[in-house]
Structures are given as C-alpha cells and as structure tokens.
C-alpha cells in the first residue's frame, strides 16, 4: 500500500500569510493526487484534483503542485475561513489512501 | 447536482453487522459519469478509505477491511449500501458516502460527499 505523509502536523499562522503544506507518497502516484479541506463537523471538501486542478468554486488563492512522490498545497493569503484541516489523497492504484492531515490554526 | 445522504443505525453492538445506505440524487447510480465510495473517520482522527464501486458494479476494498466489508449499489432504489460485519469498538466512526465524476475514462477525486453519519459500536 502507498503510505501518504503530510507535514507539518500543525501549522500556526496569521491571516494574510502565505502557507505551504507538504504531502509525500511512499511510491510514485503520478499526478493522481487530491487535496481536501475539512472544517469541524463538516464533510471534507475537494480543493485540488490531479495535483494542480482547482475544483469548481475553489478560490484562486489555493494552488497545488507536484508529481510523483512530492506535492504541495499553497494558500497564497490565508483568510479566516481557511483555518481547517487539510488532507491529501492518492488515487493512482488500489488501495486509495489518505494522508494524516495538516491542521492550519490561528496564530 | 449530485447529492448524497447517509442513513442507518447510530448504535451497533459488537460482533454485529453495521449497515448503512446512501440514496443518490441528481444522477443515476449506474451512470458512466460517476463512481462511488465509502470513507470513514474515527472521532478526532483522519480519513480512511473503505472501498469503491464503479458504475458497472466493480468493487475494490481497503485490504484491512476486505474480509468484512461489502459495498453494493441498488439501481432500483438508486442508493449505495455498506455492510461491515463483526464490528468492534475500533469501527466507531463517522461514515461518509462519496463520489467522483468521470469523463472520457478519466475520473476525478471525491467531488461529492454526504454529510456523514456517526456510528458507535458499543
């Protein structure tokens, strides 16, 4: 199984800051990598698909990059509504797996 | 717009079978434009993929759950089902049904999620 790791586990930031979250796969997953945002009590929301394609309705401040084993989600200027947990997930082969998540909290 | 809504008992006894359904609205469940999955999340923890079912009924499962999980699609009711047998306290989680769209043979990640339903094993 492909193991997904994310770093850091928690990130304390101030509104307006630029944030970069890392996701690493134990084996190459090409660009079959998604990012999700989850707020307390809510279902995850798809942000990025195919490593870099924003899902419908996702603000332009969210961007994804990477391929193979190393991926990054960047939020160019953090807004108050962006404080949440972010998960990556590969869908390159079976079984699909999620990373453990990065919590972005208010500094 | 595709909408999903999980339903089922919120409390299951150890060793019994957890059964959930997820009616799909906005699309036929066997549409070639979509695939479906179940994902769970223990309280305070991360997401775990349970399994997948294609529009043609092909299934794939998490190896850690393959001996206990069964995902099916009922086209007459247009709903998904999950059965998880021999549950223990470790199966306590919020269970989500999720789906993704496909076009020209390429499928997106989980663009559609239900609100989730908490199942407690006790």
Coordinates of N, CA and C in Angstrom, one line a residue:
Chain A
X1 N 0.8 -1.2 0.0 CA 0.0 0.0 0.0 C 0.9 1.3 0.0
X2 N 0.4 2.3 -0.7 CA 1.1 3.5 -0.7 C 0.8 4.3 0.6
X3 N 1.8 4.7 1.3 CA 1.7 5.5 2.6 C 1.8 7.0 2.2
X4 N 0.8 7.7 2.6 CA 0.9 9.2 2.4 C 1.3 9.9 3.7
X5 N 2.3 10.7 3.7 CA 2.6 11.5 4.9 C 2.5 13.0 4.6
X6 N 2.1 13.7 5.6 CA 1.9 15.2 5.5 C 2.7 15.9 6.5
X7 N 3.2 17.0 6.2 CA 3.9 17.9 7.1 C 3.7 19.3 6.9
X8 N 3.7 20.2 7.9 CA 3.7 19.7 9.3 C 2.4 19.1 9.8
X9 N 2.3 18.6 11.0 CA 1.1 18.1 11.5 C 0.1 19.3 11.9
X10 N 0.8 20.3 12.4 CA 0.0 21.5 12.7 C 0.8 22.8 12.3
X11 N 0.1 23.8 11.8 CA 0.7 25.0 11.3 C 0.0 26.2 11.9
X12 N 0.7 27.0 12.7 CA 0.1 28.2 13.3 C 0.4 29.4 12.5
X13 N -0.6 30.0 11.9 CA -0.3 31.1 11.0 C -1.3 32.3 11.3
X14 N -0.9 33.5 10.8 CA -1.7 34.6 10.9 C -2.5 34.9 9.6
X15 N -3.7 35.4 9.7 CA -4.4 35.8 8.4 C -3.5 36.6 7.5
X16 N -3.6 36.4 6.2 CA -2.8 37.1 5.3 C -1.5 36.5 4.9
X17 N -1.1 35.5 5.7 CA 0.2 34.9 5.4 C 0.1 33.8 4.3
X18 N 1.2 33.6 3.7 CA 1.3 32.5 2.6 C 1.6 31.2 3.3
X19 N 0.9 30.1 2.9 CA 1.1 28.9 3.6 C 1.4 27.8 2.6
X20 N 2.3 26.9 2.9 CA 2.6 25.8 2.0 C 2.5 24.5 2.8
X21 N 1.7 23.6 2.4 CA 1.6 22.3 3.1 C 2.2 21.2 2.2
X22 N 2.8 20.2 2.8 CA 3.5 19.2 2.1 C 2.8 17.9 2.2
X23 N 2.8 17.1 1.1 CA 2.3 15.7 1.1 C 3.3 14.9 0.3
X24 N 3.6 13.8 0.9 CA 4.6 12.9 0.3 C 4.1 11.5 0.2
X25 N 4.2 10.8 -1.0 CA 3.8 9.4 -1.2 C 5.0 8.5 -1.1
X26 N 4.8 7.3 -0.5 CA 5.9 6.4 -0.4 C 6.3 5.7 -1.7
X27 N 5.4 5.8 -2.7 CA 5.7 5.4 -4.1 C 5.1 6.5 -5.0
X28 N 5.6 6.5 -6.2 CA 5.1 7.4 -7.2 C 3.6 7.3 -7.5
X29 N 2.9 8.4 -7.5 CA 1.4 8.3 -7.8 C 1.1 9.2 -9.0
X30 N 2.2 9.5 -9.8 CA 2.0 10.3 -11.0 C 1.4 11.7 -10.5
X31 N 0.3 12.1 -11.1 CA -0.4 13.3 -10.7 C -1.8 13.0 -10.1
X32 N -2.0 11.7 -9.7 CA -3.3 11.3 -9.2 C -3.4 11.6 -7.7
X33 N -3.4 12.8 -7.4 CA -3.3 13.3 -6.0 C -4.4 14.4 -5.8
X34 N -5.1 14.3 -4.8 CA -6.1 15.3 -4.4 C -5.9 15.9 -3.1
X35 N -6.4 17.1 -2.9 CA -6.3 17.8 -1.6 C -7.8 18.1 -1.2
X36 N -8.0 18.0 0.1 CA -9.4 18.2 0.7 C -9.2 19.2 1.9
X37 N -10.2 20.0 2.1 CA -10.3 20.8 3.3 C -11.4 20.3 4.1
X38 N -11.2 20.2 5.4 CA -12.3 19.8 6.3 C -12.4 20.7 7.5
X39 N -13.6 21.2 7.8 CA -13.8 22.1 8.9 C -14.6 21.2 10.0
X40 N -14.5 21.6 11.2 CA -15.2 20.8 12.3 C -16.6 20.6 12.0
X41 N -17.0 19.3 12.1 CA -18.4 18.9 12.0 C -18.9 18.9 10.5
X42 N -18.0 19.0 9.6 CA -18.3 19.0 8.2 C -17.7 17.9 7.4
X43 N -18.2 17.6 6.3 CA -17.6 16.6 5.4 C -16.4 17.3 4.7
X44 N -15.4 16.5 4.3 CA -14.3 17.1 3.5 C -14.9 17.7 2.2
X45 N -14.1 18.7 1.8 CA -14.4 19.4 0.5 C -13.2 19.3 -0.4
X46 N -13.5 18.9 -1.7 CA -12.4 18.7 -2.6 C -11.9 20.1 -3.0
X47 N -10.6 20.3 -2.9 CA -10.0 21.6 -3.3 C -9.2 21.4 -4.6
X48 N -8.4 20.4 -4.7 CA -7.5 20.3 -5.8 C -7.5 18.8 -6.3
X49 N -7.6 18.6 -7.6 CA -7.6 17.3 -8.2 C -6.5 17.2 -9.2
X50 N -6.0 16.0 -9.5 CA -5.0 15.9 -10.5 C -3.8 16.7 -10.1
X51 N -3.5 16.8 -8.9 CA -2.3 17.5 -8.3 C -2.4 19.1 -8.4
X52 N -3.1 19.6 -9.4 CA -3.0 21.1 -9.6 C -4.2 21.7 -10.1
X53 N -5.3 20.9 -10.3 CA -6.5 21.5 -10.9 C -7.5 21.9 -9.8
X54 N -7.8 23.1 -9.7 CA -8.8 23.6 -8.7 C -10.2 23.0 -9.0
X55 N -10.9 22.5 -7.9 CA -12.2 22.1 -8.1 C -13.1 23.3 -8.3
X56 N -14.3 23.0 -8.8 CA -15.3 24.1 -9.1 C -15.6 24.9 -7.8
X57 N -15.5 26.2 -8.0 CA -15.8 27.1 -6.9 C -14.7 27.4 -5.9
X58 N -13.6 26.7 -6.1 CA -12.4 26.9 -5.1 C -11.7 28.2 -5.5
X59 N -11.5 29.1 -4.4 CA -10.9 30.4 -4.7 C -9.5 30.2 -5.3
X60 N -9.1 31.2 -6.1 CA -7.8 31.2 -6.7 C -6.6 31.2 -5.8
X61 N -6.8 31.6 -4.5 CA -5.7 31.6 -3.6 C -5.1 30.2 -3.3
X62 N -5.9 29.2 -3.6 CA -5.5 27.8 -3.4 C -4.8 27.3 -4.7
X63 N -3.6 26.7 -4.6 CA -3.0 26.1 -5.7 C -2.2 24.9 -5.3
X64 N -2.1 23.9 -6.2 CA -1.4 22.7 -6.0 C -0.3 22.5 -7.0
X65 N 0.7 21.8 -6.5 CA 1.8 21.5 -7.4 C 2.4 20.1 -7.1
X66 N 3.3 19.6 -8.0 CA 4.0 18.4 -7.7 C 3.6 17.3 -8.6
X67 N 4.4 16.2 -8.6 CA 4.0 15.0 -9.3 C 5.0 13.9 -8.7
X68 N 4.6 12.7 -8.9 CA 5.4 11.6 -8.5 C 5.2 11.3 -7.0
X69 N 6.1 11.7 -6.2 CA 6.0 11.5 -4.7 C 5.9 12.7 -3.9
X70 N 6.2 13.9 -4.4 CA 6.2 15.1 -3.6 C 5.2 16.2 -4.1
X71 N 4.3 16.6 -3.2 CA 3.2 17.5 -3.6 C 3.1 18.6 -2.6
X72 N 2.6 19.8 -3.1 CA 2.4 20.9 -2.2 C 1.1 21.6 -2.5
X73 N 0.4 22.0 -1.4 CA -0.8 22.8 -1.5 C -0.3 24.2 -0.9
X74 N -0.6 25.2 -1.7 CA -0.2 26.6 -1.3 C -1.5 27.4 -1.2
X75 N -1.6 28.1 -0.1 CA -2.6 29.1 0.1 C -1.9 30.5 0.1
X76 N -2.2 31.3 -0.9 CA -1.4 32.5 -1.1 C -1.5 33.6 0.0
X77 N -2.7 33.7 0.5 CA -3.0 34.7 1.5 C -4.2 34.1 2.3
X78 N -3.8 33.6 3.5 CA -4.8 32.9 4.3 C -5.9 33.8 4.8
X79 N -7.1 33.3 4.6 CA -8.3 34.0 5.0 C -8.9 33.3 6.3
X80 N -9.7 34.0 7.0 CA -10.2 33.4 8.2 C -11.0 32.1 8.0
X81 N -11.6 32.0 6.9 CA -12.4 30.8 6.6 C -11.5 29.6 6.2
X82 N -10.2 29.8 6.0 CA -9.3 28.8 5.6 C -8.7 28.0 6.8
X83 N -9.0 28.4 8.0 CA -8.5 27.6 9.1 C -9.3 26.3 9.2
X84 N -8.6 25.2 9.1 CA -9.2 23.9 8.9 C -8.1 22.9 8.9
X85 N -8.5 21.6 8.6 CA -7.6 20.5 8.4 C -7.5 20.2 6.9
X86 N -6.4 19.9 6.4 CA -6.2 19.7 5.0 C -5.6 18.2 4.9
X87 N -6.3 17.5 4.0 CA -5.8 16.1 3.8 C -5.4 15.9 2.3
X88 N -4.4 15.1 2.1 CA -4.1 14.7 0.7 C -4.6 13.3 0.5
X89 N -4.8 12.9 -0.7 CA -5.2 11.5 -1.0 C -4.7 11.1 -2.4
X90 N -4.2 9.9 -2.5 CA -3.8 9.4 -3.9 C -4.9 8.5 -4.4
X91 N -5.1 8.5 -5.7 CA -6.0 7.6 -6.3 C -5.3 7.0 -7.6
X92 N -4.0 6.7 -7.4 CA -3.3 6.2 -8.5 C -3.5 4.7 -8.7
X93 N -3.6 3.9 -7.7 CA -3.8 2.5 -7.7 C -4.5 2.1 -6.4
X94 N -4.9 0.8 -6.4 CA -5.6 0.3 -5.2 C -4.6 -0.2 -4.2
X95 N -4.8 0.1 -2.9 CA -5.9 0.9 -2.3 C -5.6 2.3 -2.3
X96 N -6.7 3.1 -2.4 CA -6.5 4.6 -2.3 C -6.2 4.8 -0.8
X97 N -5.4 5.8 -0.5 CA -5.1 6.2 0.8 C -5.0 7.7 1.0
X98 N -5.3 8.1 2.3 CA -5.3 9.5 2.7 C -4.0 9.7 3.5
X99 N -3.6 11.0 3.5 CA -2.6 11.4 4.5 C -3.2 11.7 5.8
X100 N -2.4 11.8 6.9 CA -3.0 12.1 8.2 C -3.5 13.4 8.4
X101 N -3.2 14.4 7.5 CA -3.8 15.7 7.7 C -2.8 16.7 8.2
X102 N -3.0 18.0 7.9 CA -2.3 19.1 8.5 C -3.4 20.1 9.0
X103 N -3.3 20.4 10.2 CA -4.2 21.4 10.8 C -3.6 22.8 10.7
X104 N -4.4 23.7 10.1 CA -3.9 25.1 10.0 C -4.7 25.9 11.0
X105 N -4.0 26.4 12.0 CA -4.7 27.1 13.1 C -4.3 28.5 13.2
X106 N -5.1 29.3 13.9 CA -4.8 30.7 14.0 C -3.6 30.9 15.0
X107 N -2.7 31.7 14.6 CA -1.5 32.0 15.5 C -1.9 33.1 16.5
Chain B
X1 N -27.2 18.6 -9.8 CA -26.1 18.5 -8.9 C -26.3 17.2 -8.0
X2 N -25.2 16.4 -7.9 CA -25.3 15.1 -7.2 C -25.4 15.4 -5.7
X3 N -26.3 14.8 -5.0 CA -26.4 14.9 -3.5 C -26.4 13.5 -2.9
X4 N -25.7 13.4 -1.8 CA -25.6 12.1 -1.1 C -26.1 12.3 0.4
X5 N -26.7 11.3 1.0 CA -27.2 11.4 2.3 C -27.1 10.0 3.0
X6 N -26.2 9.8 3.9 CA -26.1 8.5 4.6 C -27.2 8.4 5.6
X7 N -27.6 7.1 5.8 CA -28.6 6.8 6.8 C -28.4 5.4 7.3
X8 N -28.7 5.2 8.6 CA -28.6 3.9 9.2 C -28.5 4.1 10.7
X9 N -28.5 2.9 11.4 CA -28.4 3.0 12.9 C -27.2 3.7 13.4
X10 N -27.4 4.5 14.5 CA -26.3 5.2 15.1 C -25.5 4.4 16.1
X11 N -26.1 3.2 16.5 CA -25.5 2.4 17.5 C -25.6 0.9 17.1
X12 N -24.5 0.3 17.1 CA -24.4 -1.2 16.7 C -23.6 -1.9 17.8
X13 N -24.1 -3.1 18.1 CA -23.4 -3.9 19.2 C -22.2 -4.6 18.6
X14 N -21.2 -4.8 19.4 CA -20.0 -5.5 19.0 C -20.4 -6.9 18.4
X15 N -19.7 -7.3 17.4 CA -19.8 -8.6 16.7 C -21.0 -8.5 15.7
X16 N -21.8 -7.5 15.7 CA -22.9 -7.4 14.8 C -22.5 -6.8 13.5
X17 N -23.4 -6.7 12.5 CA -23.1 -6.1 11.2 C -23.7 -4.7 11.1
X18 N -22.8 -3.8 10.8 CA -23.1 -2.3 10.5 C -23.7 -2.2 9.1
X19 N -24.9 -1.6 9.0 CA -25.5 -1.5 7.7 C -25.9 0.0 7.4
X20 N -25.4 0.5 6.4 CA -25.7 1.9 6.0 C -26.2 2.0 4.6
X21 N -27.0 3.0 4.3 CA -27.4 3.2 2.9 C -27.2 4.7 2.6
X22 N -27.1 5.0 1.3 CA -26.8 6.3 0.9 C -27.6 6.6 -0.4
X23 N -28.8 7.1 -0.3 CA -29.5 7.5 -1.5 C -28.8 8.5 -2.3
X24 N -28.8 8.4 -3.7 CA -28.1 9.3 -4.5 C -29.2 10.1 -5.3
X25 N -29.1 11.4 -5.3 CA -30.0 12.2 -6.1 C -29.2 13.1 -7.0
X26 N -29.8 13.4 -8.1 CA -29.1 14.2 -9.1 C -28.4 13.4 -10.2
X27 N -28.4 12.1 -10.0 CA -27.8 11.2 -11.0 C -28.3 9.8 -10.8
X28 N -28.2 9.0 -11.9 CA -28.5 7.6 -11.8 C -27.2 6.9 -11.2
X29 N -27.4 6.0 -10.3 CA -26.2 5.4 -9.6 C -25.4 4.6 -10.6
X30 N -25.9 4.2 -11.7 CA -25.2 3.4 -12.6 C -24.7 4.2 -13.8
X31 N -24.8 5.5 -13.7 CA -24.3 6.4 -14.8 C -22.8 6.2 -15.0
X32 N -22.4 6.2 -16.2 CA -21.0 6.1 -16.5 C -20.2 7.3 -16.1
X33 N -20.9 8.3 -15.7 CA -20.3 9.6 -15.4 C -19.8 9.7 -14.0
X34 N -20.1 8.6 -13.2 CA -19.7 8.7 -11.7 C -19.2 7.3 -11.2
X35 N -18.5 7.4 -10.1 CA -18.1 6.2 -9.3 C -18.5 6.6 -7.9
X36 N -18.4 5.6 -7.0 CA -18.9 5.8 -5.6 C -18.0 5.1 -4.6
X37 N -17.9 5.7 -3.4 CA -17.1 5.1 -2.4 C -17.7 5.3 -1.0
X38 N -17.1 4.6 0.0 CA -17.4 4.8 1.4 C -16.0 5.2 2.0
X39 N -16.1 6.2 2.9 CA -14.9 6.7 3.6 C -15.4 6.8 5.1
X40 N -14.5 6.5 6.0 CA -14.8 6.7 7.4 C -13.8 7.5 8.2
X41 N -14.2 8.1 9.3 CA -13.3 8.9 10.1 C -13.6 8.7 11.6
X42 N -12.7 8.0 12.3 CA -12.9 7.8 13.7 C -12.9 9.2 14.4
X43 N -13.6 9.4 15.5 CA -13.6 10.7 16.2 C -12.2 11.2 16.4
X44 N -12.0 12.5 16.0 CA -10.8 13.1 16.2 C -9.6 12.6 15.4
X45 N -9.9 11.8 14.4 CA -8.8 11.2 13.6 C -8.9 11.5 12.1
X46 N -8.1 10.8 11.3 CA -8.1 11.1 9.9 C -9.1 10.3 9.1
X47 N -9.0 10.4 7.8 CA -9.9 9.7 6.9 C -9.4 8.4 6.5
X48 N -10.2 7.4 6.4 CA -9.9 6.0 5.9 C -10.8 5.6 4.8
X49 N -10.2 5.3 3.6 CA -11.0 4.8 2.5 C -11.4 3.4 2.8
X50 N -12.7 3.1 2.6 CA -13.2 1.8 2.9 C -13.3 1.0 1.6
X51 N -13.8 1.6 0.5 CA -14.0 0.8 -0.7 C -14.6 1.6 -1.8
X52 N -14.7 1.0 -3.0 CA -15.2 1.7 -4.2 C -16.1 0.8 -5.0
X53 N -17.1 1.4 -5.7 CA -17.9 0.7 -6.6 C -18.0 1.5 -7.9
X54 N -17.8 0.9 -9.0 CA -17.9 1.6 -10.3 C -19.4 1.6 -10.7
X55 N -19.6 2.3 -11.8 CA -21.0 2.3 -12.4 C -21.4 1.0 -12.9
X56 N -20.5 0.1 -13.2 CA -20.8 -1.3 -13.7 C -20.8 -2.3 -12.5
X57 N -20.5 -1.9 -11.3 CA -20.6 -2.8 -10.2 C -19.3 -3.4 -9.7
X58 N -18.2 -3.0 -10.4 CA -16.9 -3.5 -10.0 C -16.5 -2.8 -8.6
X59 N -16.0 -3.7 -7.7 CA -15.6 -3.2 -6.4 C -14.1 -3.4 -6.1
X60 N -13.6 -2.5 -5.3 CA -12.3 -2.6 -4.7 C -12.4 -2.2 -3.2
X61 N -11.6 -2.8 -2.4 CA -11.7 -2.6 -1.0 C -10.3 -2.3 -0.3
X62 N -10.4 -1.6 0.8 CA -9.2 -1.4 1.6 C -8.8 -2.8 2.1
X63 N -7.5 -3.2 1.9 CA -7.1 -4.6 2.3 C -7.4 -4.8 3.8
X64 N -7.4 -3.8 4.6 CA -7.6 -4.0 6.1 C -9.1 -4.3 6.4
X65 N -10.0 -4.1 5.4 CA -11.4 -4.3 5.7 C -12.0 -5.3 4.7
X66 N -11.3 -5.8 3.7 CA -11.8 -6.6 2.6 C -12.6 -7.8 3.1
X67 N -12.2 -8.4 4.2 CA -12.8 -9.6 4.7 C -14.1 -9.3 5.4
X68 N -14.4 -8.0 5.7 CA -15.6 -7.7 6.5 C -16.5 -6.7 5.7
X69 N -16.1 -6.1 4.7 CA -16.9 -5.0 4.1 C -17.5 -5.5 2.8
X70 N -18.7 -5.0 2.5 CA -19.4 -5.2 1.3 C -20.1 -4.0 0.8
X71 N -19.7 -3.5 -0.4 CA -20.4 -2.3 -0.9 C -21.2 -2.8 -2.1
X72 N -22.4 -2.3 -2.2 CA -23.3 -2.6 -3.3 C -24.1 -1.4 -3.8
X73 N -24.6 -1.5 -4.9 CA -25.5 -0.4 -5.5 C -26.8 -1.0 -5.9
X74 N -27.9 -0.4 -5.5 CA -29.2 -0.9 -5.8 C -29.8 0.1 -6.8
X75 N -29.8 -0.3 -8.1 CA -30.3 0.6 -9.1 C -31.8 0.9 -9.1
X76 N -32.5 0.0 -8.5 CA -34.0 0.2 -8.4 C -34.3 1.3 -7.4
X77 N -33.5 1.4 -6.4 CA -33.7 2.4 -5.3 C -32.7 3.6 -5.5
X78 N -31.8 3.4 -6.4 CA -30.7 4.4 -6.7 C -30.0 4.8 -5.4
X79 N -29.6 3.7 -4.7 CA -28.8 4.0 -3.5 C -27.6 3.0 -3.4
X80 N -26.6 3.5 -2.6 CA -25.5 2.7 -2.3 C -25.7 2.1 -0.9
X81 N -25.0 1.0 -0.7 CA -25.1 0.3 0.6 C -23.7 -0.1 1.1
X82 N -23.5 -0.1 2.4 CA -22.3 -0.6 3.0 C -22.7 -1.5 4.1
X83 N -22.1 -2.7 4.1 CA -22.3 -3.6 5.2 C -20.9 -3.9 5.7
X84 N -20.7 -3.8 7.1 CA -19.4 -4.1 7.7 C -19.7 -5.1 8.8
X85 N -19.2 -6.3 8.7 CA -19.5 -7.4 9.6 C -18.5 -7.4 10.8
X86 N -19.0 -8.1 11.9 CA -18.1 -8.4 13.0 C -17.5 -7.1 13.6
X87 N -18.3 -6.1 13.8 CA -17.7 -4.8 14.2 C -17.2 -4.9 15.6
X88 N -16.2 -4.0 15.9 CA -15.7 -3.8 17.2 C -15.7 -2.3 17.5
X89 N -15.2 -1.9 18.7 CA -15.2 -0.5 19.1 C -14.3 0.3 18.1
X90 N -13.3 -0.4 17.5 CA -12.4 0.3 16.5 C -13.2 0.7 15.3
X91 N -14.4 0.2 15.1 CA -15.1 0.6 13.9 C -16.0 1.9 14.1
X92 N -16.0 2.4 15.4 CA -16.7 3.6 15.7 C -16.1 4.7 14.9
X93 N -17.0 5.4 14.1 CA -16.5 6.4 13.2 C -17.7 7.2 12.6
X94 N -17.4 8.3 12.0 CA -18.3 8.9 11.1 C -18.1 8.3 9.7
X95 N -19.2 7.8 9.1 CA -19.1 7.1 7.8 C -19.7 8.1 6.8
X96 N -18.9 8.2 5.7 CA -19.3 9.1 4.6 C -19.5 8.3 3.3
X97 N -20.5 8.5 2.6 CA -20.5 8.1 1.2 C -20.0 9.2 0.3
X98 N -19.3 8.9 -0.7 CA -18.6 9.9 -1.5 C -18.6 9.4 -3.0
X99 N -18.5 10.4 -3.8 CA -18.4 10.0 -5.3 C -17.6 11.0 -6.1
X100 N -17.2 10.5 -7.2 CA -16.5 11.4 -8.1 C -17.0 11.3 -9.6
X101 N -16.7 12.3 -10.3 CA -17.2 12.3 -11.7 C -16.2 11.8 -12.6
X102 N -16.6 11.2 -13.7 CA -15.7 10.6 -14.7 C -16.1 11.2 -16.1
X103 N -15.1 11.4 -16.9 CA -15.4 11.8 -18.3 C -14.3 11.3 -19.2
X104 N -14.7 10.7 -20.3 CA -13.7 10.2 -21.3 C -12.8 9.2 -20.6
X105 N -13.3 8.4 -19.7 CA -12.5 7.4 -19.0 C -11.6 7.9 -17.9
X106 N -11.5 9.2 -17.6 CA -10.7 9.7 -16.6 C -11.7 10.2 -15.4
X107 N -11.3 9.8 -14.2 CA -12.2 10.1 -13.1 C -11.5 11.1 -12.1
X108 N -12.3 11.9 -11.6 CA -11.9 12.9 -10.6 C -11.8 12.3 -9.2
X109 N -11.2 13.0 -8.3 CA -11.3 12.6 -6.9 C -12.7 12.8 -6.3
X110 N -12.8 12.7 -5.0 CA -14.1 12.7 -4.4 C -14.7 14.2 -4.4
X111 N -15.5 14.5 -5.4 CA -16.1 15.8 -5.5 C -17.4 15.9 -4.8
X112 N -18.0 14.7 -4.4 CA -19.3 14.7 -3.8 C -19.2 13.9 -2.5
X113 N -19.8 14.5 -1.5 CA -19.7 13.9 -0.1 C -21.1 14.0 0.5
X114 N -21.5 12.9 1.2 CA -22.6 13.1 2.1 C -22.2 13.9 3.4
X115 N -23.2 14.1 4.2 CA -22.9 14.9 5.4 C -22.2 14.0 6.5
X116 N -22.3 12.7 6.3 CA -21.7 11.8 7.3 C -22.7 11.4 8.3
X117 N -22.5 10.1 8.8 CA -23.3 9.6 9.9 C -22.4 8.9 10.9
X118 N -22.6 9.3 12.2 CA -21.8 8.7 13.3 C -22.4 7.3 13.6
X119 N -21.5 6.3 13.6 CA -21.9 5.0 14.1 C -21.0 4.6 15.2
X120 N -21.6 4.3 16.3 CA -20.9 4.0 17.6 C -21.1 2.5 17.8
X121 N -20.0 1.8 18.0 CA -20.1 0.3 18.3 C -20.0 0.2 19.8
X122 N -21.0 -0.2 20.5 CA -21.0 -0.4 21.9 C -22.1 -1.3 22.4

